[in-house]
Coordinates of C-alpha atoms in Angstrom, one line a residue:
Chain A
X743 CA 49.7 -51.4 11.8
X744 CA 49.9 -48.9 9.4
X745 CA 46.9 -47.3 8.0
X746 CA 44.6 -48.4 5.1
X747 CA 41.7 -47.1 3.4
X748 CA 38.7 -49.5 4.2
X749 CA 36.1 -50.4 2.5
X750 CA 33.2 -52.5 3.0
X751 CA 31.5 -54.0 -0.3
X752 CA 28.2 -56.3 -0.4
X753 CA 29.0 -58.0 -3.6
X754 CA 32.2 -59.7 -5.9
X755 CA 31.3 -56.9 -8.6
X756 CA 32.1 -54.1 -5.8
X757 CA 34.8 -56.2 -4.4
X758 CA 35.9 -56.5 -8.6
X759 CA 35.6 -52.3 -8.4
X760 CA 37.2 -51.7 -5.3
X761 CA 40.6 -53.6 -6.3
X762 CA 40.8 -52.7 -9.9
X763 CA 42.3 -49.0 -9.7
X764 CA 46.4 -48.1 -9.1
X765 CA 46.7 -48.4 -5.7
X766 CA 47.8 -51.7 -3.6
X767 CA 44.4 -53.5 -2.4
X768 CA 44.0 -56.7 -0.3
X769 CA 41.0 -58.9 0.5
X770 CA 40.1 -59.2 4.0
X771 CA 37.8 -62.3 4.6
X772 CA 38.8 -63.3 8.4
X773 CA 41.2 -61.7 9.2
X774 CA 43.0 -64.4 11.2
X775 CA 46.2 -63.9 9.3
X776 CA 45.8 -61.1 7.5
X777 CA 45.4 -59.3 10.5
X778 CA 48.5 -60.1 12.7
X779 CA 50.5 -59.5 9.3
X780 CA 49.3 -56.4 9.3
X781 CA 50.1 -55.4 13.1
X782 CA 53.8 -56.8 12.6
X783 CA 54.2 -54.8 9.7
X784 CA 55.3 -57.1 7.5
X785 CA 52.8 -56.0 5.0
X786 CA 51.6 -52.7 4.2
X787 CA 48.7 -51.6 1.7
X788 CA 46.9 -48.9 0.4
X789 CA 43.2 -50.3 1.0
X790 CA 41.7 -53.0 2.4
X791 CA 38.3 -54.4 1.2
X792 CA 36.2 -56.3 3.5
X793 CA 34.4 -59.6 2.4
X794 CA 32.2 -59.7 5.3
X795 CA 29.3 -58.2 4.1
X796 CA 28.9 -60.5 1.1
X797 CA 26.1 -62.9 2.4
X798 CA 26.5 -65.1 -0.6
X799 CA 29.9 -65.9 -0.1
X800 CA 28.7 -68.0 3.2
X801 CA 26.9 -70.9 3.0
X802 CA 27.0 -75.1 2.7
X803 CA 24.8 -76.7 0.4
X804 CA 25.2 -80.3 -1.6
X805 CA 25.2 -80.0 -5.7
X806 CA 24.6 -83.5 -6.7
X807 CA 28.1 -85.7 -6.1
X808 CA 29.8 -82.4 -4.9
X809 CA 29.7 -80.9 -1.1
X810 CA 29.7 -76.9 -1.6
X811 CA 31.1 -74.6 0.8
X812 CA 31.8 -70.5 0.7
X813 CA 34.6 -68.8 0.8
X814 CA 33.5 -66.8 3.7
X815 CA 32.2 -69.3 5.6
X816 CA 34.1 -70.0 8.9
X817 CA 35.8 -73.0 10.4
X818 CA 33.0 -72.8 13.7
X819 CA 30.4 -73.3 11.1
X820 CA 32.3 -76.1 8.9
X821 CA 33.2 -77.8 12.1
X822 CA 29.4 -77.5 13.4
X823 CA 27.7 -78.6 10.0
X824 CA 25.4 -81.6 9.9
X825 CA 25.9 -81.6 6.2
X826 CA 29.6 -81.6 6.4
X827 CA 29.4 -84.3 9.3
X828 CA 26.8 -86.5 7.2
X829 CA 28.9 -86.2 3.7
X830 CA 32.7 -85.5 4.9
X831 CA 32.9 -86.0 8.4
X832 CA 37.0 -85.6 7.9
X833 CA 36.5 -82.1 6.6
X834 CA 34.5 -81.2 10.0
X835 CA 37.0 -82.8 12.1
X836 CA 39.4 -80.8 10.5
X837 CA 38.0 -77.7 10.8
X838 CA 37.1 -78.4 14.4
X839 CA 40.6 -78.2 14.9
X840 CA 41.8 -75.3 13.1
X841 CA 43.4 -72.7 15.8
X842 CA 41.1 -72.6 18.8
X843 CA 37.2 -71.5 19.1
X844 CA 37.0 -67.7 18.7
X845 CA 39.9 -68.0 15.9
X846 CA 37.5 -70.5 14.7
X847 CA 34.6 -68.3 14.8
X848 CA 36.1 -65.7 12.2
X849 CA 38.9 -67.7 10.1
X850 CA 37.1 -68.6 6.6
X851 CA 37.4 -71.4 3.9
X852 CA 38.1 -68.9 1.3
X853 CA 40.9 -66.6 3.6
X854 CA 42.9 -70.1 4.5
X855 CA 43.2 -71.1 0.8
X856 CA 44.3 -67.8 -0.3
X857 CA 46.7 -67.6 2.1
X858 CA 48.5 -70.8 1.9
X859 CA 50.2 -71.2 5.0
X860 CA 52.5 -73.9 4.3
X861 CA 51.3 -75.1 8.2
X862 CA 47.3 -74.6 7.2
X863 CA 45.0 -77.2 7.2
X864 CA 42.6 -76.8 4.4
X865 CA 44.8 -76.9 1.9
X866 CA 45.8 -81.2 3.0
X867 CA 41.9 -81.3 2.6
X868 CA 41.7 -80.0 -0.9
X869 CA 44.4 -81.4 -2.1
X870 CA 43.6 -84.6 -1.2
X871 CA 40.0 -84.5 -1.9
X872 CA 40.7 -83.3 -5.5
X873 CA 38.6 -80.1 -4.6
X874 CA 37.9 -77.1 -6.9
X875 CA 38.3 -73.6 -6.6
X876 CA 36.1 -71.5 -7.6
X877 CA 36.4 -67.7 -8.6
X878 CA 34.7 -65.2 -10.4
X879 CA 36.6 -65.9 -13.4
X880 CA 37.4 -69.8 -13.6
X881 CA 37.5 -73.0 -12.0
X882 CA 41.1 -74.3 -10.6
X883 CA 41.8 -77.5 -9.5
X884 CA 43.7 -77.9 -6.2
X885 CA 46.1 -79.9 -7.6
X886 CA 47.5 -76.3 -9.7
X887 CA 46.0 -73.9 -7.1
X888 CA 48.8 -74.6 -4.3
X889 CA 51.8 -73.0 -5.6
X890 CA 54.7 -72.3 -2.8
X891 CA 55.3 -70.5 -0.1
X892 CA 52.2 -68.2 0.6
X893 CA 51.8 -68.6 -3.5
X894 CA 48.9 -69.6 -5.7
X895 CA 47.4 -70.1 -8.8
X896 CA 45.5 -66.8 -8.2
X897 CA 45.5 -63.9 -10.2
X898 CA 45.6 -60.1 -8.8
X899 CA 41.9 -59.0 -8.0
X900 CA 40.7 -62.9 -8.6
X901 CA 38.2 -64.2 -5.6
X902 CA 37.6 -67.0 -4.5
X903 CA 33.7 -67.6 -4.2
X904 CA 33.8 -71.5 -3.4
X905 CA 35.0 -74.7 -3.1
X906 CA 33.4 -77.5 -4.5
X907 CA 34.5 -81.3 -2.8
X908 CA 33.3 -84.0 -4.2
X909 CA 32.8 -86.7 -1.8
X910 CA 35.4 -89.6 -1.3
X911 CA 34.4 -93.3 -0.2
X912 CA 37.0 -92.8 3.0
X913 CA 38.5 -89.7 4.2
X914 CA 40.5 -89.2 7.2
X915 CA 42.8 -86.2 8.7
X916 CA 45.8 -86.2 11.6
X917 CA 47.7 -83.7 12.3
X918 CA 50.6 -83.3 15.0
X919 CA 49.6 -79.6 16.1
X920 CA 52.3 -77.6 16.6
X921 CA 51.1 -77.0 20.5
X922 CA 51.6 -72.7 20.9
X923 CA 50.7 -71.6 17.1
X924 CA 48.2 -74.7 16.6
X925 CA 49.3 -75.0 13.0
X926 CA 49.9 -78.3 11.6
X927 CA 53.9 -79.0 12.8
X928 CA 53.1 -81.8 9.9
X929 CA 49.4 -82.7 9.0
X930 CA 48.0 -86.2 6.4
X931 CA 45.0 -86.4 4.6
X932 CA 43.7 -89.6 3.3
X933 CA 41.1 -90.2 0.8
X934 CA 40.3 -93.1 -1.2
X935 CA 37.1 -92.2 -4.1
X936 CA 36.6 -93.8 -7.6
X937 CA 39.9 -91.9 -9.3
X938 CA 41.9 -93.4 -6.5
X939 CA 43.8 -93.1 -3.5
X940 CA 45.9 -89.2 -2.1
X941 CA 47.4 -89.1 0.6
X942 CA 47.9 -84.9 1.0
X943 CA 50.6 -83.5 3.6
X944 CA 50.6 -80.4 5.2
X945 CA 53.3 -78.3 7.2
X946 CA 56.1 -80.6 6.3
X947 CA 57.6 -78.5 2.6
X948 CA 57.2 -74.8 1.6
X949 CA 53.4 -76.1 0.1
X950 CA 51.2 -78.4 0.2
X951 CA 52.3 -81.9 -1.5
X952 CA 51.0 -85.5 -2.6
X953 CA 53.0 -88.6 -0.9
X954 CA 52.8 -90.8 -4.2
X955 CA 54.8 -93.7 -2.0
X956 CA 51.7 -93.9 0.0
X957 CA 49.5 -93.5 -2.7
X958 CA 50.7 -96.5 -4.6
X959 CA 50.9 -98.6 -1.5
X960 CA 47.2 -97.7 -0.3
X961 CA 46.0 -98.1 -3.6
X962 CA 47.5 -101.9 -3.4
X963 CA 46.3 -102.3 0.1
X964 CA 44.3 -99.8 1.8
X965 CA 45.3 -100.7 5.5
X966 CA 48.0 -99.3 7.9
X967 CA 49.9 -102.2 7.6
X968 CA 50.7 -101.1 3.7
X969 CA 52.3 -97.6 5.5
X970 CA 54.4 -99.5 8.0
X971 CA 57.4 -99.8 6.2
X972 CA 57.4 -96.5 4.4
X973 CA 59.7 -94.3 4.9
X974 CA 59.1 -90.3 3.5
X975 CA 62.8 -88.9 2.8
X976 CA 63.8 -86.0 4.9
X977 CA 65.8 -84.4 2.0
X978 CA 63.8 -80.7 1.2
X979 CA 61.1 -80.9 4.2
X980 CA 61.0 -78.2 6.5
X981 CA 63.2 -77.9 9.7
X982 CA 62.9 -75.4 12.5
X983 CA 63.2 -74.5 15.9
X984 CA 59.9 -76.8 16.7
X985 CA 60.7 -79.8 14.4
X986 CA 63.8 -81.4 12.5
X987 CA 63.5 -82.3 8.9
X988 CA 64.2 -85.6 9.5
X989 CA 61.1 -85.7 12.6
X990 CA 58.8 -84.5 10.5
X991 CA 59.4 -87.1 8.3
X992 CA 59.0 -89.7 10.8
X993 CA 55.5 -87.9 12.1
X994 CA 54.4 -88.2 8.4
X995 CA 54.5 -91.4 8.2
X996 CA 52.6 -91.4 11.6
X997 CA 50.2 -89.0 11.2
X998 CA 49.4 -91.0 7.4
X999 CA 48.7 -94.3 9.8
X1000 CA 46.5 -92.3 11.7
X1001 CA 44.6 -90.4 9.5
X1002 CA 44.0 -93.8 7.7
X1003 CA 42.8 -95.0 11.1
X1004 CA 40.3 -92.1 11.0
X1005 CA 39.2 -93.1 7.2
X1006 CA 39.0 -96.4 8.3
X1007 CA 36.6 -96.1 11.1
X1008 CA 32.7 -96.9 10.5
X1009 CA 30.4 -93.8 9.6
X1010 CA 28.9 -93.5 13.3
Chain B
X1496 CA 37.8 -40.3 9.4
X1497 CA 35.6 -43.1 8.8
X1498 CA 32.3 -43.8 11.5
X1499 CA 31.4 -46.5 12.5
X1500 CA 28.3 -47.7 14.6
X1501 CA 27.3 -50.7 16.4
X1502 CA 25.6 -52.2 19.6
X1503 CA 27.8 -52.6 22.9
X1504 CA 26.4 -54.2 25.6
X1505 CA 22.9 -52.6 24.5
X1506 CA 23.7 -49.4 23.5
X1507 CA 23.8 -47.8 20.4
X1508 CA 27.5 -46.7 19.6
X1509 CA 28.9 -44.1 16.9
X1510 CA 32.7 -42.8 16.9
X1511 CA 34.6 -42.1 13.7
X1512 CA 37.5 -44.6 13.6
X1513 CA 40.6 -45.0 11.6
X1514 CA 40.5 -47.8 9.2
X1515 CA 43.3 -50.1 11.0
X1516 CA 41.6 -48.8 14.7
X1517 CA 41.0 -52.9 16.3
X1518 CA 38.2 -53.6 18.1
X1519 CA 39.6 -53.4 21.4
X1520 CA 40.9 -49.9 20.5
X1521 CA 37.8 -49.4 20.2
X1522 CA 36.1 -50.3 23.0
X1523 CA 38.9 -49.4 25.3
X1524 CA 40.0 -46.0 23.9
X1525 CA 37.1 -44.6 22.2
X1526 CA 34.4 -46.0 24.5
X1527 CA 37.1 -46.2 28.0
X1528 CA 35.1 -49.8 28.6
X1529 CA 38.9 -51.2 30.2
X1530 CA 37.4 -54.6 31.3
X1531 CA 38.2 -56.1 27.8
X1532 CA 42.1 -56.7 28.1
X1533 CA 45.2 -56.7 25.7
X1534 CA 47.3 -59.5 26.8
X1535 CA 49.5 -60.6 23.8
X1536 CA 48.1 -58.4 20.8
X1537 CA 48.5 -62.1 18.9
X1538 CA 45.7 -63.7 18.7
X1539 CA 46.7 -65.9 21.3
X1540 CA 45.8 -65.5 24.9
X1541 CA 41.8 -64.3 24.2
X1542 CA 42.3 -61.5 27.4
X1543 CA 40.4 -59.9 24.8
X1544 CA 37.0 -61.8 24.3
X1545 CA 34.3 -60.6 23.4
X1546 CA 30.9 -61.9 22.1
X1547 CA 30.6 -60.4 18.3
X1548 CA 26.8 -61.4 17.0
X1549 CA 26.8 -63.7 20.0
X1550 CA 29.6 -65.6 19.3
X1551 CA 33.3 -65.2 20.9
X1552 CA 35.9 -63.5 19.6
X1553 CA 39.6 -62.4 20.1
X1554 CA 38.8 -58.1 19.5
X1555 CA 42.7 -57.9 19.0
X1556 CA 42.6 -59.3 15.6
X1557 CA 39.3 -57.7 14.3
X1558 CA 38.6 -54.2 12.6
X1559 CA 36.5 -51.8 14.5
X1560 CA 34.9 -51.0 10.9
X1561 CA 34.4 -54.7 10.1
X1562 CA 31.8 -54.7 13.2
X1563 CA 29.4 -52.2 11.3
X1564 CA 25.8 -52.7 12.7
X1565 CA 26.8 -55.8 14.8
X1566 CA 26.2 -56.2 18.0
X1567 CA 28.8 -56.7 21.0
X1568 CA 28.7 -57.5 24.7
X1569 CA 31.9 -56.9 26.7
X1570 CA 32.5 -58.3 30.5
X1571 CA 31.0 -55.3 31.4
X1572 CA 27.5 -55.7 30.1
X1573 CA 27.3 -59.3 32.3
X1574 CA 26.4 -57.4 35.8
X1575 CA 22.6 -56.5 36.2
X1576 CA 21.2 -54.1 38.6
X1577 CA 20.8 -58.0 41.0
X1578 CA 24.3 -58.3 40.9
X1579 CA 27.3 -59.9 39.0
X1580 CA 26.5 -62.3 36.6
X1581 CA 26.2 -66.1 37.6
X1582 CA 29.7 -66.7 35.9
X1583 CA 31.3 -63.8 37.8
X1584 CA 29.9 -64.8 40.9
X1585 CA 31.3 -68.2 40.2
X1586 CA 34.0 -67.5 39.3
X1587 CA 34.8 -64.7 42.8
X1588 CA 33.3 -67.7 44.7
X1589 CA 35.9 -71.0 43.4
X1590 CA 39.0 -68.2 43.2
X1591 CA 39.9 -68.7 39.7
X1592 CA 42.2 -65.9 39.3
X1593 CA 45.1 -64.7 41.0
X1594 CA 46.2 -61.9 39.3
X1595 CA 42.6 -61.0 37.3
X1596 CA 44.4 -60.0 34.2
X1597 CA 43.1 -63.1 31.8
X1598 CA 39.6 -63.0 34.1
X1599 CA 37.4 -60.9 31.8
X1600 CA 38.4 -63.3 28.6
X1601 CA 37.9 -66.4 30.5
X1602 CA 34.2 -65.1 31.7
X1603 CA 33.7 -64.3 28.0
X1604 CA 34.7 -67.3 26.6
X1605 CA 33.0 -69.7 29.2
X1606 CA 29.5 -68.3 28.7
X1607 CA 30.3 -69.1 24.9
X1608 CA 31.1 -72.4 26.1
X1609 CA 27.6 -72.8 28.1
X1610 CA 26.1 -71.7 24.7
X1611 CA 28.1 -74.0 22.1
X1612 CA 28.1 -77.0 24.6
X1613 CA 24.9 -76.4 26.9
X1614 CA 25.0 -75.8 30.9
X1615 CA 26.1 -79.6 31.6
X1616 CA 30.0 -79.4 31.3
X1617 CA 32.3 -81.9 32.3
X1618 CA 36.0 -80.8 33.2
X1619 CA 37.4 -82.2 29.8
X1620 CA 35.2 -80.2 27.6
X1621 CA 35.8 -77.0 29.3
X1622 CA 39.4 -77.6 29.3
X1623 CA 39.0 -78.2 25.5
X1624 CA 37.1 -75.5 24.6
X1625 CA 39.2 -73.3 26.2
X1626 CA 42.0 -73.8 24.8
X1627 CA 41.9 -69.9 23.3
X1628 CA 42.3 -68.9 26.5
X1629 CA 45.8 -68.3 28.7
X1630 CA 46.2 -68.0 32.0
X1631 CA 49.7 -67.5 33.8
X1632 CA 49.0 -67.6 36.9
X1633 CA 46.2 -70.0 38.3
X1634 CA 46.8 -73.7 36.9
X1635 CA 43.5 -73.8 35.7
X1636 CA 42.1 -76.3 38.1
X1637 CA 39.9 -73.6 39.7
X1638 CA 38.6 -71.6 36.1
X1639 CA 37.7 -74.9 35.3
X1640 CA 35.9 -75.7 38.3
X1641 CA 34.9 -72.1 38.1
X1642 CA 32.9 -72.7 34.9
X1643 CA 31.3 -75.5 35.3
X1644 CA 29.9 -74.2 38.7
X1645 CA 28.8 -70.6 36.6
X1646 CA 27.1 -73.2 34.1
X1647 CA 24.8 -75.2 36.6
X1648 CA 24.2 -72.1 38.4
X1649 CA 23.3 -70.4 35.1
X1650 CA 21.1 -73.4 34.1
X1651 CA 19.6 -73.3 37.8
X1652 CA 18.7 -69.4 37.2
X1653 CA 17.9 -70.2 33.5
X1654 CA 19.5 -67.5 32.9
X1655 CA 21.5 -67.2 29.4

């Protein structure tokens, strides 16, 4: 890793200071990706300002319809949160299995969505739960936040504070974890709410993307039997050493019957 | 240089540190505590676990400066002046290491366990939780067995 000039800030007005000036700056929430970018060298800056000691980035709290959570809160507490469980019990499940339990224990909300792993998780949840983004500046929708490869609607020295979800009548999340990198090798997230029906895919194109196919049918009939004879075309979807275009395909449309499953299960 | 300062394993720490020095850098060159391990340097195979503010973390893929006033406990603060620790022992006592390379992590990680999942493990949970955790050597039948034998004994000692 090369070196970097670190700083520490304990608010968005320092963190506002400390990337405004000419040199190349770079949030550090995490760390989970950031970090091992860093150590391969694939990305080099100037100074690196710390998120961490901004205790009102952190944080779950409900805000009439919508569920509230901060950019700096971690997966571990997402995963562990009564309020999660009790108002999107999908989004807890899903963060539950983000990575493994000490990556869970420092990977954030807020450092996932900025990222925009085309294999993440979160962004599947946001997408499909119409969630929006919160900075300092504005408020994006997921829909335009989730641009390409590693690319969103952000703008330099914008931060994310928090994401506001409102909460759906069904939600459910599958995911066919790629089994060494834990990443989604292709991940579905179903939600129906009063707007309608998204089904959000994960790991399978260079972002994040709405299966409108399964929409339509779901919105018809909300029941695996309405996915059965879907097919998602392999044209454009990622292919790899782990996973051919054309099997990721087929696990979408299995990993959509499952996380309908989920949706479909009883509140226990 | 920056300096940074924090609690390991009960003592009050202050070094100056670059800004990319890791965590385990930390620990391993500037304070020579060698228990905490570098296996893969990925994020991957948690030799290098250690409890950050009580909860476990990989110290490969976390700034020695981002630590600031937090506390951390490293394999070596487990042994008292009565002995190893109730996971060590358990872990000497059901063999669950061959080599002893991945050993510090797993001891590290399984007392997290005992604290996220309480002393009353079965095999599938402690197989689940940890999955951070890589072993090449043992098959993982004895850590497992390993851990949930350090848990009961911990629970029988009441001893966190």
């Amino acid at each position: 890793m090369y070196d970097f000039e670190y700083r520490r800030v304990g608010s968005i007005a320092e963190a506002q200071a400390a990337l405004a000036g000419g040199s190349s700056s770079k949030l550090l929430a995490g760390g989970m990706s950031l970090l091992p970018v860093l150590k391969q060298r694939l990305a080099r800056y100037d100074g690196i300002v710390d998120l961490g000691g901004i205790a009102t980035l952190r944080g779950i709290h409900r805000d009439n319809a919508d569920l509230v959570i901060g950019a700096m809160t971690t997966h571990a507490t997402v995963a562990a949160s009564a309020l999660v469980a009790q108002s999107i019990p999908a989004l807890a499940a899903l963060a539950a299995g983000i990575g493994d339990p000490q990556v869970r224990n420092r990977g954030t909300l807020g450092g996932s969505v900025a990222n925009a792993d085309p294999a993440a998780d979160y962004p599947a949840a946001l997408l499909a739960l119409d969630a929006r983004i919160v900075t300092q500046r504005r408020v994006i929708a997921a829909e335009v936040f989730f641009r390409g490869l590693f690319e969103t609607a952000l703008e330099p020295g914008e931060i994310i504070q928090a994401v506001h979800f409102t909460l759906p009548q069904r939600a459910g999340y599958a995911k066919l974890r790629q089994s060494a990198s834990r990443f989604a090798l292709v991940g579905v997230f179903v939600t129906r709410t009063h707007a309608g029906v998204r089904v959000a895919v994960t790991g399978a194109r260079d972002s994040v993307f709405r299966w409108r196919e399964a929409e339509a049918a779901l919105a018809a009939d909300f029941r695996p039997a309405a996915l059965a004879r879907l097919a998602l075309p392999s044209s454009g979807l990622n292919a790899d050493i782990h996973a051919s275009a054309e099997y990721r395909a087929h696990c979408v449309q299995i990993m959509a019957q499952r996380a309908l499953a989920a949706a479909l299960e009883p509140p226990s | 240089m920056p300096v940074v300062s924090m609690q390991v394993n009960g003592q009050t720490v202050r070094a100056a540190v670059e800004g990319r020095t890791l965590l385990v850098q930390f620990l391993r060159e500037t304070l020579s505590l060698t228990g905490t391990h570098v296996g893969c340097d990925t994020t991957q195979c948690g030799c290098c676990t250690v409890h950050l503010d009580g909860a476990a973390v990989k110290s490969c893929t976390v700034l020695a400066l981002s630590c600031e006033g937090a506390a951390v406990t490293t394999i070596e603060g487990l042994a008292s002046e009565r002995g190893l620790h109730p996971m060590q022992a358990a872990f000497r006592e059901h063999h669950a290491l061959q080599c002893g390379f991945c050993t510090p992590g797993m001891v590290m990680s399984a007392l997290a366990i005992v604290s996220r999942c309480g002393p009353d493990l079965d095999q599938a949970t402690i197989r689940r939780e940890l999955e951070g955790n890589l072993c090449r050597c043992t098959g993982y039948h004895n850590i497992v067995k390993a851990v949930q034998a350090g848990a009961a004994a911990m629970k029988e000692a009441d001893r966190p």
